[in-house]
DNA sequence: GTCTATACAAAGATAGAC
DNA sequence: GTCTATCTTTGTATAGAC
């Protein structure tokens, strides 16, 4: 069995090695995400991570020189995924379309990346020792930029007056709650986002409350 | 120095002892809440808890026979505080007054019991191994009861149609976010709920969005 | 009730053979 | 690159003196 594509040249620096190495790293990172998101940095053991990844602990430490390096590597990957939806907000959209779309995307994230959401939440709860810097620069600038867009909509009269920061926090809180508190929601409603009907009902209700409110006028 | 109230009878089973014992237990529980809420059950060490409580580790283990017993003791205390606000929802209120009040109380909880909120969140993220039972019985029944109240308001026409469960989840998510993600909010807005103006702005904006929505009709 | 000493296990990390 | 063996630290918990 040759794990790589057959090549004519005999030996110019090991063909599929790098790929295999990357694959193994990915397996380790996946296992790490799974356990860190459940038990946190301190609570998850390298033993358990190595075990779940199907490698030996020593081998894990060959690819990631320390537990903290591995943790940071996992966190970095998450942050990018996390900032994408808010980047998509654009002044040329109508506020209704933009917010409607944003809510759907975020609930999709809660459904498809539950573990990432939880690890991010864990890191925040601990005071974000490893992310604070990036929050204060990148994320802050991003939120500031999108707040301007929201204020534009308000000035134009297409959105009722609201503090853009608090609107963003409400959207974050409401949507991420379905990932981080999935157990509680399951205990009460008997449903999770993996149920298509429940997913649609979630999106629809958040959209309706945020956009239309609860009181008839 | 007599630490207890002077008593005529000389020695009927040590007067202020029980109180002193309770006080020490409370100090330990407080320290435990502080550290468990930061690092979780596994991540917090008895060394650190004892240190913060100002007692020796051996002494801590005299009052709480094991780490897990201590953890459970802390969690139990939280759950009661947590269910109170939703109990107050009452069919005789107008929906506007009830929801307005509920939002304020919950944001107050996020401000005054940040650590409890975080420990609760941690427990949920981990799958609530120690709380699942209670969620499925007590909390579920409570939410069901209050959902009926909300449905009554909708049938009466004083509230626009919404799924009561999703409304409750949105309120939980939006309000607790200010406790659990306080670091992130501070990084972006430069404010926390301990700032009275920011607190009021938070309450006001959530109330406005949830009750009135964002679109003019 | 509180302390010192200690047993005992888990966990992160390294050395060195293959 | 991967493994076995091992070092070292940390952490939970108990024994027994005072």
Short mmCIF file of C-alpha atoms (C1' of nucleotides) in Angstrom, two decimals:
data_model
loop_
_atom_site.label_atom_id
_atom_site.label_comp_id
_atom_site.label_asym_id
_atom_site.label_seq_id
_atom_site.Cartn_x
_atom_site.Cartn_y
_atom_site.Cartn_z
CA UNK A 1 0.00 0.00 0.00
CA UNK A 2 1.33 3.39 -0.97
CA UNK A 3 -0.36 6.14 1.00
CA UNK A 4 0.80 8.82 -1.46
CA UNK A 5 0.28 9.44 -5.14
CA UNK A 6 2.79 7.41 -7.18
CA UNK A 7 5.71 9.51 -8.28
CA UNK A 8 8.31 8.91 -10.99
CA UNK A 9 11.30 10.30 -9.14
CA UNK A 10 12.68 7.86 -6.57
CA UNK A 11 13.72 9.86 -3.52
CA UNK A 12 13.64 13.64 -3.52
CA UNK A 13 12.93 14.24 0.18
CA UNK A 14 10.06 11.91 1.23
CA UNK A 15 6.79 12.66 -0.59
CA UNK A 16 3.69 12.11 1.63
CA UNK A 17 5.43 12.54 4.95
CA UNK A 18 4.45 16.12 5.59
CA UNK A 19 0.84 15.32 4.78
CA UNK A 20 0.79 12.35 7.15
CA UNK A 21 2.32 14.48 9.83
CA UNK A 22 -0.31 17.17 9.33
CA UNK A 23 -3.06 14.57 9.47
CA UNK A 24 -1.77 13.28 12.78
CA UNK A 25 -1.53 16.78 14.15
CA UNK A 26 -5.13 17.33 13.15
CA UNK A 27 -6.25 14.18 14.91
CA UNK A 28 -4.50 15.35 18.05
CA UNK A 29 -5.99 18.83 17.82
CA UNK A 30 -9.46 17.38 17.34
CA UNK A 31 -9.11 15.22 20.42
CA UNK A 32 -7.69 18.18 22.32
CA UNK A 33 -10.66 20.34 21.35
CA UNK A 34 -13.01 17.65 22.52
CA UNK A 35 -11.41 17.32 25.94
CA UNK A 36 -10.36 20.92 26.56
CA UNK A 37 -13.91 22.03 25.73
CA UNK A 38 -15.24 19.66 28.36
CA UNK A 39 -12.71 20.07 31.16
CA UNK A 40 -10.65 23.15 30.42
CA UNK A 41 -6.91 23.51 30.15
CA UNK A 42 -6.13 22.14 33.59
CA UNK A 43 -8.94 19.63 33.72
CA UNK A 44 -8.02 17.75 30.55
CA UNK A 45 -5.03 15.41 30.79
CA UNK A 46 -2.54 14.64 28.03
CA UNK A 47 -3.14 10.99 28.74
CA UNK A 48 -6.80 11.33 27.87
CA UNK A 49 -6.12 13.46 24.79
CA UNK A 50 -3.48 11.08 23.46
CA UNK A 51 -5.79 8.18 24.14
CA UNK A 52 -8.69 9.71 22.24
CA UNK A 53 -6.42 10.69 19.35
CA UNK A 54 -5.10 7.15 19.17
CA UNK A 55 -1.46 8.07 19.78
CA UNK A 56 0.90 7.62 22.69
CA UNK A 57 1.45 10.45 25.12
CA UNK A 58 5.12 10.62 24.19
CA UNK A 59 4.21 10.83 20.55
CA UNK A 60 1.77 13.63 21.24
CA UNK A 61 4.56 15.54 22.95
CA UNK A 62 6.69 15.01 19.90
CA UNK A 63 4.21 16.96 17.78
CA UNK A 64 3.24 19.54 20.40
CA UNK A 65 6.12 20.30 22.76
CA UNK A 66 3.91 21.15 25.73
CA UNK A 67 0.32 21.06 26.89
CA UNK A 68 0.00 24.82 26.72
CA UNK A 69 1.35 24.98 23.15
CA UNK A 70 -1.29 22.46 22.15
CA UNK A 71 -4.01 24.46 23.89
CA UNK A 72 -2.98 27.69 22.19
CA UNK A 73 -2.87 25.94 18.84
CA UNK A 74 -6.48 24.83 19.33
CA UNK A 75 -7.65 28.25 20.51
CA UNK A 76 -6.11 30.09 17.58
CA UNK A 77 -7.97 27.91 15.14
CA UNK A 78 -11.26 28.75 16.84
CA UNK A 79 -10.95 32.49 16.94
CA UNK A 80 -10.87 32.79 13.16
CA UNK A 81 -14.03 30.76 12.72
CA UNK A 82 -15.56 32.90 15.38
CA UNK A 83 -15.02 36.31 13.85
CA UNK A 84 -16.19 35.41 10.38
CA UNK A 85 -19.94 36.02 10.66
CA UNK A 86 -19.62 39.51 12.05
CA UNK A 87 -17.20 40.43 9.27
CA UNK A 88 -19.97 39.73 6.79
CA UNK A 89 -22.15 42.56 8.11
CA UNK A 90 -22.22 45.23 5.43
CA UNK A 91 -23.69 48.72 5.16
CA UNK A 92 -25.18 47.98 1.75
CA UNK A 93 -27.55 45.36 3.14
CA UNK A 94 -30.86 46.37 4.68
CA UNK A 95 -30.63 46.05 8.47
CA UNK A 96 -33.41 43.49 8.43
CA UNK A 97 -31.63 41.25 5.94
CA UNK A 98 -28.27 41.67 7.68
CA UNK A 99 -29.55 40.85 11.15
CA UNK A 100 -31.73 38.02 9.90
CA UNK A 101 -28.77 36.48 8.14
CA UNK A 102 -26.40 37.03 11.05
CA UNK A 103 -28.73 35.23 13.45
CA UNK A 104 -29.03 32.23 11.15
CA UNK A 105 -25.26 31.97 10.64
CA UNK A 106 -24.59 32.18 14.37
CA UNK A 107 -27.15 29.51 15.22
CA UNK A 108 -25.57 27.34 12.52
CA UNK A 109 -22.22 27.85 14.22
CA UNK A 110 -23.74 26.81 17.54
CA UNK A 111 -25.04 23.67 15.88
CA UNK A 112 -21.95 22.73 13.86
CA UNK A 113 -19.20 23.89 16.21
CA UNK A 114 -20.58 23.22 19.64
CA UNK A 115 -17.21 22.27 21.09
CA UNK A 116 -15.50 25.37 19.75
CA UNK A 117 -18.21 27.52 21.24
CA UNK A 118 -17.74 25.87 24.61
CA UNK A 119 -13.98 26.13 24.63
CA UNK A 120 -14.27 29.80 23.74
CA UNK A 121 -16.74 30.22 26.57
CA UNK A 122 -14.45 28.42 29.00
CA UNK A 123 -11.58 30.67 28.05
CA UNK A 124 -13.75 33.76 28.63
CA UNK A 125 -14.91 32.51 32.01
CA UNK A 126 -11.31 32.09 33.09
CA UNK A 127 -10.57 35.65 32.11
CA UNK A 128 -9.18 34.85 28.68
CA UNK A 129 -5.54 34.84 29.80
CA UNK A 130 -4.42 33.80 26.33
CA UNK A 131 -6.88 35.77 24.20
CA UNK A 132 -7.25 39.07 26.01
CA UNK A 133 -4.76 40.89 23.81
CA UNK A 134 -6.45 39.85 20.61
CA UNK A 135 -9.86 40.73 21.98
CA UNK A 136 -8.74 44.20 22.89
CA UNK A 137 -7.29 44.87 19.46
CA UNK A 138 -8.75 42.84 16.61
CA UNK A 139 -12.20 42.14 18.03
CA UNK A 140 -12.65 45.59 19.49
CA UNK A 141 -11.79 47.24 16.17
CA UNK A 142 -14.12 44.90 14.33
CA UNK A 143 -17.03 45.61 16.66
CA UNK A 144 -16.36 49.33 16.44
CA UNK A 145 -16.48 49.16 12.66
CA UNK A 146 -19.76 47.26 12.62
CA UNK A 147 -21.25 49.54 15.25
CA UNK A 148 -20.75 52.39 12.82
CA UNK A 149 -22.75 50.48 10.23
CA UNK A 150 -25.57 49.96 12.71
CA UNK A 151 -25.54 53.61 13.69
CA UNK A 152 -25.78 54.47 10.01
CA UNK A 153 -28.95 52.42 9.74
CA UNK A 154 -30.40 54.17 12.77
CA UNK A 155 -29.54 57.63 11.43
CA UNK A 156 -31.16 56.67 8.16
CA UNK A 157 -34.32 55.67 10.04
CA UNK A 158 -34.34 52.04 8.95
CA UNK A 159 -33.62 50.80 12.47
CA UNK A 160 -35.12 51.94 15.78
CA UNK A 161 -32.61 53.53 18.17
CA UNK A 162 -30.50 50.99 20.05
CA UNK A 163 -26.96 50.85 21.41
CA UNK A 164 -25.06 48.83 18.79
CA UNK A 165 -22.79 47.20 21.39
CA UNK A 166 -25.71 45.91 23.41
CA UNK A 167 -27.43 44.68 20.29
CA UNK A 168 -24.32 42.70 19.37
CA UNK A 169 -24.00 41.29 22.90
CA UNK A 170 -27.63 40.23 22.85
CA UNK A 171 -27.15 38.44 19.55
CA UNK A 172 -24.02 36.73 20.80
CA UNK A 173 -25.59 35.70 24.09
CA UNK A 174 -28.85 34.49 22.60
CA UNK A 175 -27.25 32.37 19.87
CA UNK A 176 -24.25 30.91 21.71
CA UNK A 177 -26.52 29.89 24.55
CA UNK A 178 -27.82 27.04 22.38
CA UNK A 179 -24.32 25.54 22.16
CA UNK A 180 -23.01 26.22 25.65
CA UNK A 181 -26.22 25.32 27.51
CA UNK A 182 -27.34 22.56 25.16
CA UNK A 183 -27.69 20.16 28.09
CA UNK A 184 -30.05 22.48 29.89
CA UNK A 185 -32.12 23.11 26.77
CA UNK A 186 -32.27 19.41 26.09
CA UNK A 187 -33.39 18.77 29.67
CA UNK A 188 -36.22 21.28 29.30
CA UNK A 189 -37.31 21.11 25.66
CA UNK A 190 -36.10 17.60 24.91
CA UNK A 191 -34.53 18.91 21.71
CA UNK A 192 -31.17 19.95 20.31
CA UNK A 193 -30.15 22.00 17.29
CA UNK A 194 -29.39 18.80 15.39
CA UNK A 195 -33.15 18.41 15.09
CA UNK A 196 -33.98 20.36 11.89
CA UNK A 197 -37.38 21.54 13.10
CA UNK A 198 -35.97 22.75 16.38
CA UNK A 199 -33.14 24.49 14.54
CA UNK A 200 -35.59 26.38 12.31
CA UNK A 201 -37.81 27.26 15.25
CA UNK A 202 -34.79 28.64 17.08
CA UNK A 203 -33.70 30.83 14.20
CA UNK A 204 -37.24 31.99 13.55
CA UNK A 205 -38.02 32.91 17.14
CA UNK A 206 -34.79 34.84 17.73
CA UNK A 207 -35.29 36.70 14.46
CA UNK A 208 -38.88 37.51 15.32
CA UNK A 209 -38.15 38.77 18.82
CA UNK A 210 -35.12 40.83 17.88
CA UNK A 211 -36.60 42.34 14.75
CA UNK A 212 -40.26 42.70 15.65
CA UNK A 213 -40.31 42.69 19.43
CA UNK A 214 -43.07 41.27 21.57
CA UNK A 215 -45.53 44.11 21.94
CA UNK A 216 -48.10 45.01 19.33
CA UNK A 217 -48.09 48.70 18.51
CA UNK B 1 -12.82 37.93 74.87
CA UNK B 2 -16.06 36.05 74.57
CA UNK B 3 -17.03 35.60 70.95
CA UNK B 4 -20.59 34.65 71.86
CA UNK B 5 -23.46 36.38 73.61
CA UNK B 6 -23.02 36.10 77.41
CA UNK B 7 -25.12 33.33 78.80
CA UNK B 8 -26.17 32.60 82.39
CA UNK B 9 -25.88 28.84 82.19
CA UNK B 10 -22.27 27.69 82.46
CA UNK B 11 -21.84 24.75 80.10
CA UNK B 12 -24.76 23.25 78.27
CA UNK B 13 -22.90 22.03 75.18
CA UNK B 14 -20.62 24.86 73.97
CA UNK B 15 -22.55 27.97 72.91
CA UNK B 16 -20.87 29.78 69.98
CA UNK B 17 -19.09 26.77 68.60
CA UNK B 18 -21.64 25.83 66.01
CA UNK B 19 -21.74 29.40 64.74
CA UNK B 20 -17.96 29.59 64.43
CA UNK B 21 -17.97 26.30 62.61
CA UNK B 22 -20.59 27.54 60.19
CA UNK B 23 -18.63 30.72 59.60
CA UNK B 24 -15.54 28.74 58.72
CA UNK B 25 -17.53 26.52 56.41
CA UNK B 26 -18.84 29.61 54.69
CA UNK B 27 -15.35 31.00 54.20
CA UNK B 28 -14.30 27.73 52.63
CA UNK B 29 -17.35 27.63 50.39
CA UNK B 30 -16.73 31.19 49.26
CA UNK B 31 -13.14 30.42 48.35
CA UNK B 32 -14.30 27.25 46.62
CA UNK B 33 -16.84 29.18 44.57
CA UNK B 34 -14.17 31.62 43.55
CA UNK B 35 -11.77 28.95 42.35
CA UNK B 36 -14.22 26.40 40.98
CA UNK B 37 -15.86 29.14 38.95
CA UNK B 38 -12.53 29.99 37.40
CA UNK B 39 -11.01 26.56 36.85
CA UNK B 40 -13.76 24.02 37.22
CA UNK B 41 -13.94 20.98 39.47
CA UNK B 42 -10.75 19.37 38.22
CA UNK B 43 -8.87 22.57 37.55
CA UNK B 44 -9.13 24.00 41.06
CA UNK B 45 -6.90 22.44 43.70
CA UNK B 46 -7.71 21.99 47.38
CA UNK B 47 -4.37 23.65 48.12
CA UNK B 48 -5.46 26.82 46.37
CA UNK B 49 -8.93 26.80 47.95
CA UNK B 50 -7.60 26.25 51.46
CA UNK B 51 -5.03 28.94 50.87
CA UNK B 52 -7.62 31.49 49.77
CA UNK B 53 -9.93 30.57 52.64
CA UNK B 54 -7.08 31.04 55.08
CA UNK B 55 -7.18 27.49 56.47
CA UNK B 56 -4.91 24.48 56.11
CA UNK B 57 -5.74 21.84 53.58
CA UNK B 58 -6.13 19.25 56.33
CA UNK B 59 -8.53 21.51 58.13
CA UNK B 60 -10.56 22.01 54.99
CA UNK B 61 -10.86 18.25 54.67
CA UNK B 62 -12.08 18.12 58.23
CA UNK B 63 -15.10 20.27 57.31
CA UNK B 64 -15.69 18.83 53.85
CA UNK B 65 -14.69 15.16 53.64
CA UNK B 66 -13.81 15.27 49.94
CA UNK B 67 -13.34 17.64 47.06
CA UNK B 68 -16.47 16.47 45.34
CA UNK B 69 -18.60 16.91 48.46
CA UNK B 70 -17.37 20.49 48.68
CA UNK B 71 -18.15 21.08 45.01
CA UNK B 72 -21.67 19.71 45.35
CA UNK B 73 -22.23 21.81 48.43
CA UNK B 74 -21.33 24.92 46.46
CA UNK B 75 -23.46 23.98 43.47
CA UNK B 76 -26.56 23.29 45.54
CA UNK B 77 -26.40 26.74 47.03
CA UNK B 78 -26.31 28.29 43.56
CA UNK B 79 -29.24 26.50 42.02
CA UNK B 80 -31.70 27.98 44.49
CA UNK B 81 -30.56 31.54 43.81
CA UNK B 82 -30.81 30.75 40.14
CA UNK B 83 -34.42 29.64 40.00
CA UNK B 84 -35.84 32.47 42.06
CA UNK B 85 -36.41 35.11 39.37
CA UNK B 86 -38.38 32.87 37.08
CA UNK B 87 -40.59 31.78 39.99
CA UNK B 88 -41.70 35.39 40.33
CA UNK B 89 -43.35 35.44 36.90
CA UNK B 90 -47.08 35.63 37.47
CA UNK B 91 -50.15 35.54 35.25
CA UNK B 92 -51.68 38.54 37.00
CA UNK B 93 -48.92 40.87 35.82
CA UNK B 94 -49.04 42.45 32.41
CA UNK B 95 -46.54 40.72 30.12
CA UNK B 96 -44.71 43.99 29.63
CA UNK B 97 -44.24 44.55 33.37
CA UNK B 98 -43.33 40.91 33.99
CA UNK B 99 -40.70 40.71 31.25
CA UNK B 100 -39.34 44.15 32.04
CA UNK B 101 -38.91 43.15 35.67
CA UNK B 102 -37.46 39.75 34.86
CA UNK B 103 -34.77 41.27 32.65
CA UNK B 104 -33.75 43.71 35.36
CA UNK B 105 -33.54 41.01 38.04
CA UNK B 106 -31.48 38.74 35.83
CA UNK B 107 -29.02 41.48 34.92
CA UNK B 108 -28.76 42.27 38.63
CA UNK B 109 -27.91 38.62 39.24
CA UNK B 110 -25.23 38.79 36.56
CA UNK B 111 -23.80 41.82 38.30
CA UNK B 112 -24.01 40.59 41.90
CA UNK B 113 -23.35 36.88 41.43
CA UNK B 114 -20.89 36.75 38.59
CA UNK B 115 -19.03 33.78 40.02
CA UNK B 116 -22.19 31.76 40.58
CA UNK B 117 -23.24 32.42 37.02
CA UNK B 118 -19.89 31.22 35.76
CA UNK B 119 -19.82 28.07 37.84
CA UNK B 120 -23.32 27.25 36.66
CA UNK B 121 -22.16 27.83 33.10
CA UNK B 122 -19.11 25.60 33.63
CA UNK B 123 -21.27 22.84 34.96
CA UNK B 124 -23.57 23.10 31.92
CA UNK B 125 -20.66 23.04 29.50
CA UNK B 126 -19.41 19.85 31.09
CA UNK B 127 -22.79 18.25 30.61
CA UNK B 128 -24.09 18.97 34.10
CA UNK B 129 -23.17 15.57 35.51
CA UNK B 130 -24.30 16.61 38.97
CA UNK B 131 -27.31 18.73 38.08
CA UNK B 132 -28.92 16.91 35.18
CA UNK B 133 -31.51 15.17 37.32
CA UNK B 134 -32.68 18.36 38.94
CA UNK B 135 -32.83 20.16 35.61
CA UNK B 136 -35.00 17.47 34.12
CA UNK B 137 -37.47 17.54 36.98
CA UNK B 138 -37.60 20.80 38.94
CA UNK B 139 -36.46 23.21 36.26
CA UNK B 140 -38.39 21.56 33.48
CA UNK B 141 -41.61 21.68 35.48
CA UNK B 142 -40.99 25.29 36.40
CA UNK B 143 -40.40 26.33 32.78
CA UNK B 144 -43.46 24.41 31.70
CA UNK B 145 -45.57 26.25 34.24
CA UNK B 146 -44.30 29.66 33.18
CA UNK B 147 -44.68 28.78 29.51
CA UNK B 148 -48.38 28.34 30.17
CA UNK B 149 -48.50 31.84 31.59
CA UNK B 150 -46.82 33.22 28.48
CA UNK B 151 -49.18 31.31 26.23
CA UNK B 152 -52.07 32.81 28.16
CA UNK B 153 -50.80 36.29 27.40
CA UNK B 154 -50.51 35.41 23.72
CA UNK B 155 -54.02 33.94 23.59
CA UNK B 156 -55.29 37.09 25.27
CA UNK B 157 -53.60 39.18 22.59
CA UNK B 158 -51.34 41.11 24.93
CA UNK B 159 -48.20 39.46 23.52
CA UNK B 160 -47.27 38.75 19.90
CA UNK B 161 -46.95 35.05 19.06
CA UNK B 162 -43.66 33.53 20.17
CA UNK B 163 -42.52 30.13 21.40
CA UNK B 164 -42.28 30.56 25.20
CA UNK B 165 -39.28 28.25 25.50
CA UNK B 166 -37.26 30.20 22.98
CA UNK B 167 -38.24 33.45 24.63
CA UNK B 168 -36.96 32.15 27.95
CA UNK B 169 -33.72 30.88 26.38
CA UNK B 170 -33.16 34.24 24.74
CA UNK B 171 -33.63 36.04 28.05
CA UNK B 172 -31.28 33.64 29.83
CA UNK B 173 -28.64 33.85 27.13
CA UNK B 174 -28.77 37.61 26.74
CA UNK B 175 -28.58 38.37 30.47
CA UNK B 176 -26.10 35.73 31.64
CA UNK B 177 -23.76 36.70 28.84
CA UNK B 178 -22.85 39.84 30.79
CA UNK B 179 -21.52 37.71 33.66
CA UNK B 180 -19.92 34.84 31.78
CA UNK B 181 -18.33 36.96 29.04
CA UNK B 182 -17.57 39.99 31.19
CA UNK B 183 -13.94 39.94 30.07
CA UNK B 184 -14.91 40.12 26.43
CA UNK B 185 -17.40 42.90 27.04
CA UNK B 186 -14.85 44.79 29.05
CA UNK B 187 -12.30 44.36 26.25
CA UNK B 188 -14.73 45.80 23.72
CA UNK B 189 -16.81 48.36 25.61
CA UNK B 190 -14.34 49.12 28.38
CA UNK B 191 -17.20 48.75 30.89
CA UNK B 192 -18.61 46.26 33.37
CA UNK B 193 -21.98 45.95 35.09
CA UNK B 194 -20.47 47.45 38.23
CA UNK B 195 -20.60 50.76 36.38
CA UNK B 196 -24.12 52.08 37.20
CA UNK B 197 -24.58 53.81 33.84
CA UNK B 198 -23.52 50.74 31.93
CA UNK B 199 -25.81 48.60 34.07
CA UNK B 200 -28.82 50.79 33.29
CA UNK B 201 -27.95 50.93 29.61
CA UNK B 202 -27.76 47.15 29.55
CA UNK B 203 -31.16 46.69 31.17
CA UNK B 204 -32.73 49.35 29.00
CA UNK B 205 -31.41 48.03 25.71
CA UNK B 206 -32.38 44.42 26.36
CA UNK B 207 -35.83 45.53 27.46
CA UNK B 208 -36.22 47.71 24.40
CA UNK B 209 -35.13 45.07 21.90
CA UNK B 210 -37.12 42.23 23.41
CA UNK B 211 -40.29 44.21 23.99
CA UNK B 212 -40.31 46.61 21.08
CA UNK B 213 -38.09 44.99 18.49
CA UNK B 214 -35.86 46.82 16.05
CA UNK B 215 -38.12 47.52 13.08
CA UNK B 216 -40.60 50.36 12.93
CA UNK B 217 -44.01 49.22 11.85
"C1'" DG C 1 -10.45 20.92 65.98
"C1'" DT C 2 -6.06 21.66 64.24
"C1'" DC C 3 -1.49 20.41 62.94
"C1'" DT C 4 2.72 17.53 60.96
"C1'" DA C 5 3.95 13.80 58.46
"C1'" DT C 6 3.11 10.79 54.99
"C1'" DA C 7 0.88 7.47 51.82
"C1'" DC C 8 -0.50 7.05 47.17
"C1'" DA C 9 -1.92 8.19 42.58
"C1'" DA C 10 -2.04 11.17 38.48
"C1'" DA C 11 0.07 14.12 35.38
"C1'" DG C 12 3.60 16.78 32.66
"C1'" DA C 13 7.80 16.19 30.70
"C1'" DT C 14 12.51 14.08 29.38
"C1'" DA C 15 16.25 10.38 28.21
"C1'" DG C 16 17.65 7.14 25.39
"C1'" DA C 17 16.95 2.76 22.72
"C1'" DC C 18 15.28 1.29 18.29
"C1'" DG D 1 9.20 9.09 14.42
"C1'" DT D 2 7.88 6.08 17.89
"C1'" DC D 3 8.45 3.50 22.01
"C1'" DT D 4 9.76 2.10 27.13
"C1'" DA D 5 11.36 3.69 31.24
"C1'" DT D 6 11.82 7.17 34.43
"C1'" DC D 7 12.10 11.70 36.80
"C1'" DT D 8 9.54 15.27 39.21
"C1'" DT D 9 5.74 17.81 40.69
"C1'" DT D 10 1.35 18.30 42.14
"C1'" DG D 11 -2.71 16.87 44.38
"C1'" DT D 12 -6.13 14.09 47.13
"C1'" DA D 13 -6.55 11.96 51.17
"C1'" DT D 14 -5.38 9.61 55.71
"C1'" DA D 15 -2.85 8.61 60.31
"C1'" DG D 16 -1.81 10.07 64.47
"C1'" DA D 17 0.07 13.53 67.77
"C1'" DC D 18 -1.44 17.49 70.42
#
